[in-house]
Amino acid sequence: MHIPSLREVVSAEEWALRCDLAACYRLAAAYGWTDLVFTHISAKLPDSLTGGEHQFLINPYGLMFDEITASSLVKVDMACNKLHDSPFPVNPAGFVIHSAVHEARPEAGCVLHTHTRAGVGVSAQKAGILPISQQSTFVLHSLAYHDYEGVALRPEEKVRLQADLGEANYLVLRNHGMLTVGRTIADAFLHMYTLENTCRIQIDAQAGGGELTQVNPAILAGMADVMRVATAGQGAQLAWPALLRKAERMDPGYRT
């Protein structure tokens, strides 16, 4: 595909955001989080670029995650209307969940939604995420659940999803998949990395057939502080530069 570059068309700040989001899509593909073309990662443009209007970057509908580039990302408004010329369609129905989160959480710079096998598997379990791994302890301190209402096409579901999410950064969409919220693209990605591994570990542990040992509830308290110490106060930014180097090694074309 020949996709005209937007590097000289958009601001330097928007271009940097586009490159980060394109890398996020490529990394999601590399880690096996994709469902062909049917999930989305959205990034909010800073208010300094939009005059306070809600504007977002999202994947062009129909492209695989490992095909996405900085220039192919589509800029949309809260109703998923395209805000610039693009040869690619967008998926307003797929943006219902994302717009609901961005509307309720204006500080959210990125929303990442997946339909992975492990994630959907755990989402179907009545008990949800169990405190059986170190990874789960990082998730449980900021976890919410939203019951399945069918394919997310109806705007009226947004109010219920927003109420269920609250201030949580991890959301289990029952019978559907997983969602993470981050202040930055790096935050949302690292949240999903932890959440996905939590689900995979749980499925593997349950497959063993033995009785599971749960983490002492006292350990779950104060996990936010523990995470800050574990990442030397840098949070997701500790790992994100290394992940960008990985994306670069895989294919630097994501920056085109």
PDB file of C-alpha atoms in Angstrom:
ATOM      1  CA  MET A   1       0.000   0.000   0.000  1.00  0.00           C
ATOM      2  CA  HIS A   2       1.160   3.509  -0.759  1.00  0.00           C
ATOM      3  CA  ILE A   3       0.134   5.779   2.109  1.00  0.00           C
ATOM      4  CA  PRO A   4       1.103   9.451   1.725  1.00  0.00           C
ATOM      5  CA  SER A   5       3.128  10.656   4.694  1.00  0.00           C
ATOM      6  CA  LEU A   6       1.534  13.135   7.079  1.00  0.00           C
ATOM      7  CA  ARG A   7       4.807  14.032   8.773  1.00  0.00           C
ATOM      8  CA  GLU A   8       4.994  17.463   7.161  1.00  0.00           C
ATOM      9  CA  VAL A   9       1.224  17.997   7.408  1.00  0.00           C
ATOM     10  CA  VAL A  10       0.620  17.620  11.141  1.00  0.00           C
ATOM     11  CA  SER A  11       2.369  19.208  14.100  1.00  0.00           C
ATOM     12  CA  ALA A  12       5.504  17.650  15.600  1.00  0.00           C
ATOM     13  CA  GLU A  13       3.508  16.784  18.732  1.00  0.00           C
ATOM     14  CA  GLU A  14       0.803  15.001  16.768  1.00  0.00           C
ATOM     15  CA  TRP A  15       3.402  13.165  14.698  1.00  0.00           C
ATOM     16  CA  ALA A  16       5.118  11.889  17.861  1.00  0.00           C
ATOM     17  CA  LEU A  17       1.756  10.658  19.152  1.00  0.00           C
ATOM     18  CA  ARG A  18       1.053   8.968  15.813  1.00  0.00           C
ATOM     19  CA  CYS A  19       4.403   7.173  15.937  1.00  0.00           C
ATOM     20  CA  ASP A  20       3.794   5.971  19.502  1.00  0.00           C
ATOM     21  CA  LEU A  21       0.310   4.699  18.623  1.00  0.00           C
ATOM     22  CA  ALA A  22       1.510   2.974  15.448  1.00  0.00           C
ATOM     23  CA  ALA A  23       4.225   1.285  17.525  1.00  0.00           C
ATOM     24  CA  CYS A  24       1.575   0.231  20.036  1.00  0.00           C
ATOM     25  CA  TYR A  25      -0.431  -1.462  17.276  1.00  0.00           C
ATOM     26  CA  ARG A  26       2.660  -3.242  15.942  1.00  0.00           C
ATOM     27  CA  LEU A  27       3.596  -4.411  19.462  1.00  0.00           C
ATOM     28  CA  ALA A  28       0.040  -5.617  20.126  1.00  0.00           C
ATOM     29  CA  ALA A  29       0.349  -7.728  16.977  1.00  0.00           C
ATOM     30  CA  ALA A  30       3.746  -9.045  18.047  1.00  0.00           C
ATOM     31  CA  TYR A  31       2.380 -10.139  21.425  1.00  0.00           C
ATOM     32  CA  GLY A  32      -0.623 -11.880  19.879  1.00  0.00           C
ATOM     33  CA  TRP A  33      -3.361  -9.555  21.122  1.00  0.00           C
ATOM     34  CA  THR A  34      -5.111  -9.053  17.790  1.00  0.00           C
ATOM     35  CA  ASP A  35      -8.447 -10.336  16.503  1.00  0.00           C
ATOM     36  CA  LEU A  36      -7.830  -9.833  12.783  1.00  0.00           C
ATOM     37  CA  VAL A  37      -9.035  -6.223  12.259  1.00  0.00           C
ATOM     38  CA  PHE A  38     -11.775  -6.174  14.872  1.00  0.00           C
ATOM     39  CA  THR A  39     -10.397  -4.373  17.914  1.00  0.00           C
ATOM     40  CA  HIS A  40      -9.113  -0.865  18.469  1.00  0.00           C
ATOM     41  CA  ILE A  41      -6.563   1.212  20.326  1.00  0.00           C
ATOM     42  CA  SER A  42      -7.440   4.902  20.564  1.00  0.00           C
ATOM     43  CA  ALA A  43      -5.228   7.811  21.574  1.00  0.00           C
ATOM     44  CA  LYS A  44      -6.493  11.242  22.556  1.00  0.00           C
ATOM     45  CA  LEU A  45      -4.849  14.304  21.072  1.00  0.00           C
ATOM     46  CA  PRO A  46      -3.703  16.823  23.711  1.00  0.00           C
ATOM     47  CA  ASP A  47      -6.057  19.738  24.351  1.00  0.00           C
ATOM     48  CA  SER A  48      -3.192  22.057  23.393  1.00  0.00           C
ATOM     49  CA  LEU A  49      -3.555  20.820  19.806  1.00  0.00           C
ATOM     50  CA  THR A  50      -7.350  20.766  19.628  1.00  0.00           C
ATOM     51  CA  GLY A  51      -8.429  23.838  21.573  1.00  0.00           C
ATOM     52  CA  GLY A  52     -10.139  21.602  24.090  1.00  0.00           C
ATOM     53  CA  GLU A  53     -12.161  19.627  21.542  1.00  0.00           C
ATOM     54  CA  HIS A  54     -12.134  15.835  21.915  1.00  0.00           C
ATOM     55  CA  GLN A  55     -10.142  14.417  19.020  1.00  0.00           C
ATOM     56  CA  PHE A  56      -8.628  10.963  18.712  1.00  0.00           C
ATOM     57  CA  LEU A  57      -6.419   8.799  16.565  1.00  0.00           C
ATOM     58  CA  ILE A  58      -7.709   5.325  15.735  1.00  0.00           C
ATOM     59  CA  ASN A  59      -6.861   2.510  13.353  1.00  0.00           C
ATOM     60  CA  PRO A  60      -8.152   2.526   9.802  1.00  0.00           C
ATOM     61  CA  TYR A  61     -10.803  -0.168   9.616  1.00  0.00           C
ATOM     62  CA  GLY A  62      -9.677  -3.170   7.615  1.00  0.00           C
ATOM     63  CA  LEU A  63      -5.928  -2.985   8.224  1.00  0.00           C
ATOM     64  CA  MET A  64      -4.120  -5.610  10.267  1.00  0.00           C
ATOM     65  CA  PHE A  65      -2.351  -4.222  13.317  1.00  0.00           C
ATOM     66  CA  ASP A  66       1.046  -5.061  11.813  1.00  0.00           C
ATOM     67  CA  GLU A  67       0.205  -2.934   8.749  1.00  0.00           C
ATOM     68  CA  ILE A  68      -0.584   0.252  10.629  1.00  0.00           C
ATOM     69  CA  THR A  69       1.664   3.259  10.216  1.00  0.00           C
ATOM     70  CA  ALA A  70       1.770   6.718  11.733  1.00  0.00           C
ATOM     71  CA  SER A  71       0.280   8.230   8.562  1.00  0.00           C
ATOM     72  CA  SER A  72      -2.492   5.659   8.133  1.00  0.00           C
ATOM     73  CA  LEU A  73      -4.017   6.397  11.556  1.00  0.00           C
ATOM     74  CA  VAL A  74      -7.266   8.329  11.217  1.00  0.00           C
ATOM     75  CA  LYS A  75      -8.141  11.416  13.260  1.00  0.00           C
ATOM     76  CA  VAL A  76     -11.765  11.421  14.428  1.00  0.00           C
ATOM     77  CA  ASP A  77     -14.079  13.347  16.737  1.00  0.00           C
ATOM     78  CA  MET A  78     -16.177  11.940  19.577  1.00  0.00           C
ATOM     79  CA  ALA A  79     -18.773  10.668  17.078  1.00  0.00           C
ATOM     80  CA  CYS A  80     -16.021   8.965  15.029  1.00  0.00           C
ATOM     81  CA  ASN A  81     -16.367  11.430  12.142  1.00  0.00           C
ATOM     82  CA  LYS A  82     -13.148  11.711  10.147  1.00  0.00           C
ATOM     83  CA  LEU A  83     -11.404  15.064  10.639  1.00  0.00           C
ATOM     84  CA  HIS A  84      -9.032  14.822   7.674  1.00  0.00           C
ATOM     85  CA  ASP A  85      -8.925  13.236   4.255  1.00  0.00           C
ATOM     86  CA  SER A  86      -8.110   9.550   4.483  1.00  0.00           C
ATOM     87  CA  PRO A  87      -8.565   6.744   1.972  1.00  0.00           C
ATOM     88  CA  PHE A  88      -9.462   4.415   4.819  1.00  0.00           C
ATOM     89  CA  PRO A  89     -12.832   3.860   6.496  1.00  0.00           C
ATOM     90  CA  VAL A  90     -13.328   3.999  10.237  1.00  0.00           C
ATOM     91  CA  ASN A  91     -15.621   1.882  12.380  1.00  0.00           C
ATOM     92  CA  PRO A  92     -18.073   4.038  14.388  1.00  0.00           C
ATOM     93  CA  ALA A  93     -19.571   0.962  16.045  1.00  0.00           C
ATOM     94  CA  GLY A  94     -16.146  -0.104  17.268  1.00  0.00           C
ATOM     95  CA  PHE A  95     -15.574   3.339  18.731  1.00  0.00           C
ATOM     96  CA  VAL A  96     -18.641   3.194  21.021  1.00  0.00           C
ATOM     97  CA  ILE A  97     -16.674   1.655  23.871  1.00  0.00           C
ATOM     98  CA  HIS A  98     -13.686   3.924  23.358  1.00  0.00           C
ATOM     99  CA  SER A  99     -15.743   7.113  23.165  1.00  0.00           C
ATOM    100  CA  ALA A 100     -17.557   6.120  26.350  1.00  0.00           C
ATOM    101  CA  VAL A 101     -14.285   5.764  28.219  1.00  0.00           C
ATOM    102  CA  HIS A 102     -12.736   8.935  26.824  1.00  0.00           C
ATOM    103  CA  GLU A 103     -15.898  10.892  27.634  1.00  0.00           C
ATOM    104  CA  ALA A 104     -15.951   9.699  31.251  1.00  0.00           C
ATOM    105  CA  ARG A 105     -12.188   9.856  31.772  1.00  0.00           C
ATOM    106  CA  PRO A 106     -10.840  13.041  30.162  1.00  0.00           C
ATOM    107  CA  GLU A 107      -7.389  12.355  31.609  1.00  0.00           C
ATOM    108  CA  ALA A 108      -7.175   9.118  29.612  1.00  0.00           C
ATOM    109  CA  GLY A 109      -4.652   9.468  26.820  1.00  0.00           C
ATOM    110  CA  CYS A 110      -5.161   5.946  25.512  1.00  0.00           C
ATOM    111  CA  VAL A 111      -7.740   3.143  25.627  1.00  0.00           C
ATOM    112  CA  LEU A 112      -6.713  -0.367  24.573  1.00  0.00           C
ATOM    113  CA  HIS A 113      -9.290  -3.120  23.969  1.00  0.00           C
ATOM    114  CA  THR A 114      -8.592  -6.782  23.163  1.00  0.00           C
ATOM    115  CA  HIS A 115     -10.416 -10.033  22.416  1.00  0.00           C
ATOM    116  CA  THR A 116      -7.615 -12.466  23.236  1.00  0.00           C
ATOM    117  CA  ARG A 117      -8.301 -16.135  23.906  1.00  0.00           C
ATOM    118  CA  ALA A 118      -7.135 -15.925  27.533  1.00  0.00           C
ATOM    119  CA  GLY A 119      -8.875 -12.604  28.116  1.00  0.00           C
ATOM    120  CA  VAL A 120     -12.238 -13.775  26.795  1.00  0.00           C
ATOM    121  CA  GLY A 121     -11.816 -17.023  28.679  1.00  0.00           C
ATOM    122  CA  VAL A 122     -11.360 -15.275  32.019  1.00  0.00           C
ATOM    123  CA  SER A 123     -14.112 -12.770  31.189  1.00  0.00           C
ATOM    124  CA  ALA A 124     -16.525 -15.721  30.990  1.00  0.00           C
ATOM    125  CA  GLN A 125     -15.604 -16.980  34.453  1.00  0.00           C
ATOM    126  CA  LYS A 126     -18.062 -15.952  37.152  1.00  0.00           C
ATOM    127  CA  ALA A 127     -15.296 -15.318  39.705  1.00  0.00           C
ATOM    128  CA  GLY A 128     -13.402 -13.121  37.269  1.00  0.00           C
ATOM    129  CA  ILE A 129      -9.743 -12.454  37.925  1.00  0.00           C
ATOM    130  CA  LEU A 130      -8.407 -14.452  40.845  1.00  0.00           C
ATOM    131  CA  PRO A 131      -5.612 -13.310  43.188  1.00  0.00           C
ATOM    132  CA  ILE A 132      -3.328 -16.217  42.335  1.00  0.00           C
ATOM    133  CA  SER A 133      -0.258 -14.532  40.814  1.00  0.00           C
ATOM    134  CA  GLN A 134       1.986 -11.547  41.379  1.00  0.00           C
ATOM    135  CA  GLN A 135       0.680 -10.148  38.093  1.00  0.00           C
ATOM    136  CA  SER A 136      -2.895 -10.303  39.382  1.00  0.00           C
ATOM    137  CA  THR A 137      -1.986  -8.204  42.430  1.00  0.00           C
ATOM    138  CA  PHE A 138      -1.071  -5.314  40.127  1.00  0.00           C
ATOM    139  CA  VAL A 139      -4.439  -5.583  38.378  1.00  0.00           C
ATOM    140  CA  LEU A 140      -6.800  -6.138  41.288  1.00  0.00           C
ATOM    141  CA  HIS A 141      -6.188  -2.776  42.961  1.00  0.00           C
ATOM    142  CA  SER A 142      -7.752  -0.965  39.974  1.00  0.00           C
ATOM    143  CA  LEU A 143     -10.175  -3.475  38.433  1.00  0.00           C
ATOM    144  CA  ALA A 144     -13.816  -3.178  37.324  1.00  0.00           C
ATOM    145  CA  TYR A 145     -16.346  -5.368  35.489  1.00  0.00           C
ATOM    146  CA  HIS A 146     -19.012  -4.599  32.874  1.00  0.00           C
ATOM    147  CA  ASP A 147     -21.717  -7.155  32.014  1.00  0.00           C
ATOM    148  CA  TYR A 148     -22.189  -8.225  28.424  1.00  0.00           C
ATOM    149  CA  GLU A 149     -24.996  -6.465  26.517  1.00  0.00           C
ATOM    150  CA  GLY A 150     -24.323  -7.880  23.065  1.00  0.00           C
ATOM    151  CA  VAL A 151     -22.134  -6.339  20.374  1.00  0.00           C
ATOM    152  CA  ALA A 152     -21.408  -2.776  21.511  1.00  0.00           C
ATOM    153  CA  LEU A 153     -23.494  -0.899  18.952  1.00  0.00           C
ATOM    154  CA  ARG A 154     -25.982   0.984  21.139  1.00  0.00           C
ATOM    155  CA  PRO A 155     -25.084   4.417  22.518  1.00  0.00           C
ATOM    156  CA  GLU A 156     -27.288   3.845  25.577  1.00  0.00           C
ATOM    157  CA  GLU A 157     -24.817   1.210  26.832  1.00  0.00           C
ATOM    158  CA  LYS A 158     -22.194   3.915  27.273  1.00  0.00           C
ATOM    159  CA  VAL A 159     -23.734   5.258  30.487  1.00  0.00           C
ATOM    160  CA  ARG A 160     -23.665   1.839  32.126  1.00  0.00           C
ATOM    161  CA  LEU A 161     -20.132   1.129  30.962  1.00  0.00           C
ATOM    162  CA  GLN A 162     -18.957   4.481  32.323  1.00  0.00           C
ATOM    163  CA  ALA A 163     -20.591   3.814  35.699  1.00  0.00           C
ATOM    164  CA  ASP A 164     -19.008   0.358  35.897  1.00  0.00           C
ATOM    165  CA  LEU A 165     -15.549   1.608  34.933  1.00  0.00           C
ATOM    166  CA  GLY A 166     -15.452   4.463  37.424  1.00  0.00           C
ATOM    167  CA  GLU A 167     -11.814   5.333  38.143  1.00  0.00           C
ATOM    168  CA  ALA A 168     -10.445   1.855  37.378  1.00  0.00           C
ATOM    169  CA  ASN A 169      -7.662   1.338  34.848  1.00  0.00           C
ATOM    170  CA  TYR A 170      -8.506  -2.310  34.120  1.00  0.00           C
ATOM    171  CA  LEU A 171     -11.939  -3.370  32.873  1.00  0.00           C
ATOM    172  CA  VAL A 172     -13.196  -6.902  32.294  1.00  0.00           C
ATOM    173  CA  LEU A 173     -15.898  -6.842  29.636  1.00  0.00           C
ATOM    174  CA  ARG A 174     -17.846  -9.968  30.592  1.00  0.00           C
ATOM    175  CA  ASN A 175     -18.012 -12.607  27.803  1.00  0.00           C
ATOM    176  CA  HIS A 176     -16.222 -10.155  25.542  1.00  0.00           C
ATOM    177  CA  GLY A 177     -12.642  -9.264  26.423  1.00  0.00           C
ATOM    178  CA  MET A 178     -10.368  -6.859  28.262  1.00  0.00           C
ATOM    179  CA  LEU A 179      -9.833  -3.102  28.281  1.00  0.00           C
ATOM    180  CA  THR A 180      -7.177  -0.890  29.812  1.00  0.00           C
ATOM    181  CA  VAL A 181      -7.023   2.853  30.343  1.00  0.00           C
ATOM    182  CA  GLY A 182      -3.807   4.831  30.518  1.00  0.00           C
ATOM    183  CA  ARG A 183      -2.712   8.411  30.934  1.00  0.00           C
ATOM    184  CA  THR A 184      -0.355   7.703  28.021  1.00  0.00           C
ATOM    185  CA  ILE A 185      -0.056   5.094  25.294  1.00  0.00           C
ATOM    186  CA  ALA A 186       2.785   3.524  27.270  1.00  0.00           C
ATOM    187  CA  ASP A 187       0.590   3.278  30.374  1.00  0.00           C
ATOM    188  CA  ALA A 188      -2.291   1.599  28.538  1.00  0.00           C
ATOM    189  CA  PHE A 189       0.087  -0.850  26.833  1.00  0.00           C
ATOM    190  CA  LEU A 190       1.842  -1.871  30.057  1.00  0.00           C
ATOM    191  CA  HIS A 191      -1.521  -2.222  31.798  1.00  0.00           C
ATOM    192  CA  MET A 192      -2.675  -4.576  29.036  1.00  0.00           C
ATOM    193  CA  TYR A 193       0.586  -6.525  29.120  1.00  0.00           C
ATOM    194  CA  THR A 194       0.054  -7.158  32.833  1.00  0.00           C
ATOM    195  CA  LEU A 195      -3.664  -7.914  32.421  1.00  0.00           C
ATOM    196  CA  GLU A 196      -3.124 -10.336  29.533  1.00  0.00           C
ATOM    197  CA  ASN A 197      -0.419 -12.203  31.429  1.00  0.00           C
ATOM    198  CA  THR A 198      -2.694 -12.345  34.474  1.00  0.00           C
ATOM    199  CA  CYS A 199      -5.359 -14.039  32.350  1.00  0.00           C
ATOM    200  CA  ARG A 200      -2.925 -16.457  30.693  1.00  0.00           C
ATOM    201  CA  ILE A 201      -1.459 -17.485  34.044  1.00  0.00           C
ATOM    202  CA  GLN A 202      -4.954 -18.025  35.470  1.00  0.00           C
ATOM    203  CA  ILE A 203      -6.052 -20.223  32.563  1.00  0.00           C
ATOM    204  CA  ASP A 204      -2.814 -22.218  32.783  1.00  0.00           C
ATOM    205  CA  ALA A 205      -3.111 -22.641  36.554  1.00  0.00           C
ATOM    206  CA  GLN A 206      -6.714 -23.795  36.277  1.00  0.00           C
ATOM    207  CA  ALA A 207      -5.771 -26.248  33.548  1.00  0.00           C
ATOM    208  CA  GLY A 208      -3.468 -27.975  36.024  1.00  0.00           C
ATOM    209  CA  GLY A 209      -6.510 -29.239  37.901  1.00  0.00           C
ATOM    210  CA  GLY A 210      -5.146 -28.756  41.418  1.00  0.00           C
ATOM    211  CA  GLU A 211      -6.335 -26.460  44.191  1.00  0.00           C
ATOM    212  CA  LEU A 212      -5.126 -22.903  43.662  1.00  0.00           C
ATOM    213  CA  THR A 213      -3.307 -20.907  46.337  1.00  0.00           C
ATOM    214  CA  GLN A 214      -4.592 -17.363  46.610  1.00  0.00           C
ATOM    215  CA  VAL A 215      -2.486 -14.351  47.572  1.00  0.00           C
ATOM    216  CA  ASN A 216      -2.984 -13.072  51.111  1.00  0.00           C
ATOM    217  CA  PRO A 217      -5.490 -10.163  50.902  1.00  0.00           C
ATOM    218  CA  ALA A 218      -3.193  -8.040  53.065  1.00  0.00           C
ATOM    219  CA  ILE A 219      -0.636  -8.068  50.259  1.00  0.00           C
ATOM    220  CA  LEU A 220      -3.130  -6.503  47.854  1.00  0.00           C
ATOM    221  CA  ALA A 221      -3.292  -3.329  49.909  1.00  0.00           C
ATOM    222  CA  GLY A 222      -0.940  -0.574  48.799  1.00  0.00           C
ATOM    223  CA  MET A 223      -0.084  -2.127  45.430  1.00  0.00           C
ATOM    224  CA  ALA A 224      -0.030   1.267  43.712  1.00  0.00           C
ATOM    225  CA  ASP A 225       2.883   2.276  45.942  1.00  0.00           C
ATOM    226  CA  VAL A 226       4.603  -1.053  45.322  1.00  0.00           C
ATOM    227  CA  MET A 227       4.371  -0.499  41.569  1.00  0.00           C
ATOM    228  CA  ARG A 228       5.973   2.933  41.852  1.00  0.00           C
ATOM    229  CA  VAL A 229       8.897   1.427  43.754  1.00  0.00           C
ATOM    230  CA  ALA A 230       9.213  -1.505  41.326  1.00  0.00           C
ATOM    231  CA  THR A 231       9.497   0.845  38.346  1.00  0.00           C
ATOM    232  CA  ALA A 232      11.812   3.328  40.086  1.00  0.00           C
ATOM    233  CA  GLY A 233       9.046   5.919  39.936  1.00  0.00           C
ATOM    234  CA  GLN A 234       8.981   5.853  36.142  1.00  0.00           C
ATOM    235  CA  GLY A 235       5.902   3.684  35.709  1.00  0.00           C
ATOM    236  CA  ALA A 236       5.385   2.517  32.140  1.00  0.00           C
ATOM    237  CA  GLN A 237       8.103   4.856  30.886  1.00  0.00           C
ATOM    238  CA  LEU A 238      10.708   2.460  32.268  1.00  0.00           C
ATOM    239  CA  ALA A 239       9.801  -0.204  29.689  1.00  0.00           C
ATOM    240  CA  TRP A 240       8.381   1.878  26.820  1.00  0.00           C
ATOM    241  CA  PRO A 241      11.720   2.983  25.268  1.00  0.00           C
ATOM    242  CA  ALA A 242      12.786  -0.685  25.139  1.00  0.00           C
ATOM    243  CA  LEU A 243       9.474  -1.593  23.525  1.00  0.00           C
ATOM    244  CA  LEU A 244       9.979   1.125  20.910  1.00  0.00           C
ATOM    245  CA  ARG A 245      13.398  -0.353  20.158  1.00  0.00           C
ATOM    246  CA  LYS A 246      11.695  -3.721  19.701  1.00  0.00           C
ATOM    247  CA  ALA A 247       9.192  -2.163  17.280  1.00  0.00           C
ATOM    248  CA  GLU A 248      12.104  -0.571  15.428  1.00  0.00           C
ATOM    249  CA  ARG A 249      13.880  -3.914  15.106  1.00  0.00           C
ATOM    250  CA  MET A 250      10.709  -5.592  13.842  1.00  0.00           C
ATOM    251  CA  ASP A 251       9.975  -2.978  11.172  1.00  0.00           C
ATOM    252  CA  PRO A 252      10.858   0.735  11.305  1.00  0.00           C
ATOM    253  CA  GLY A 253       8.140   1.306   8.693  1.00  0.00           C
ATOM    254  CA  TYR A 254       5.627   1.979  11.468  1.00  0.00           C
ATOM    255  CA  ARG A 255       7.081   5.523  11.595  1.00  0.00           C
ATOM    256  CA  THR A 256       6.135   6.328   7.989  1.00  0.00           C
TER     257      THR A 256
END
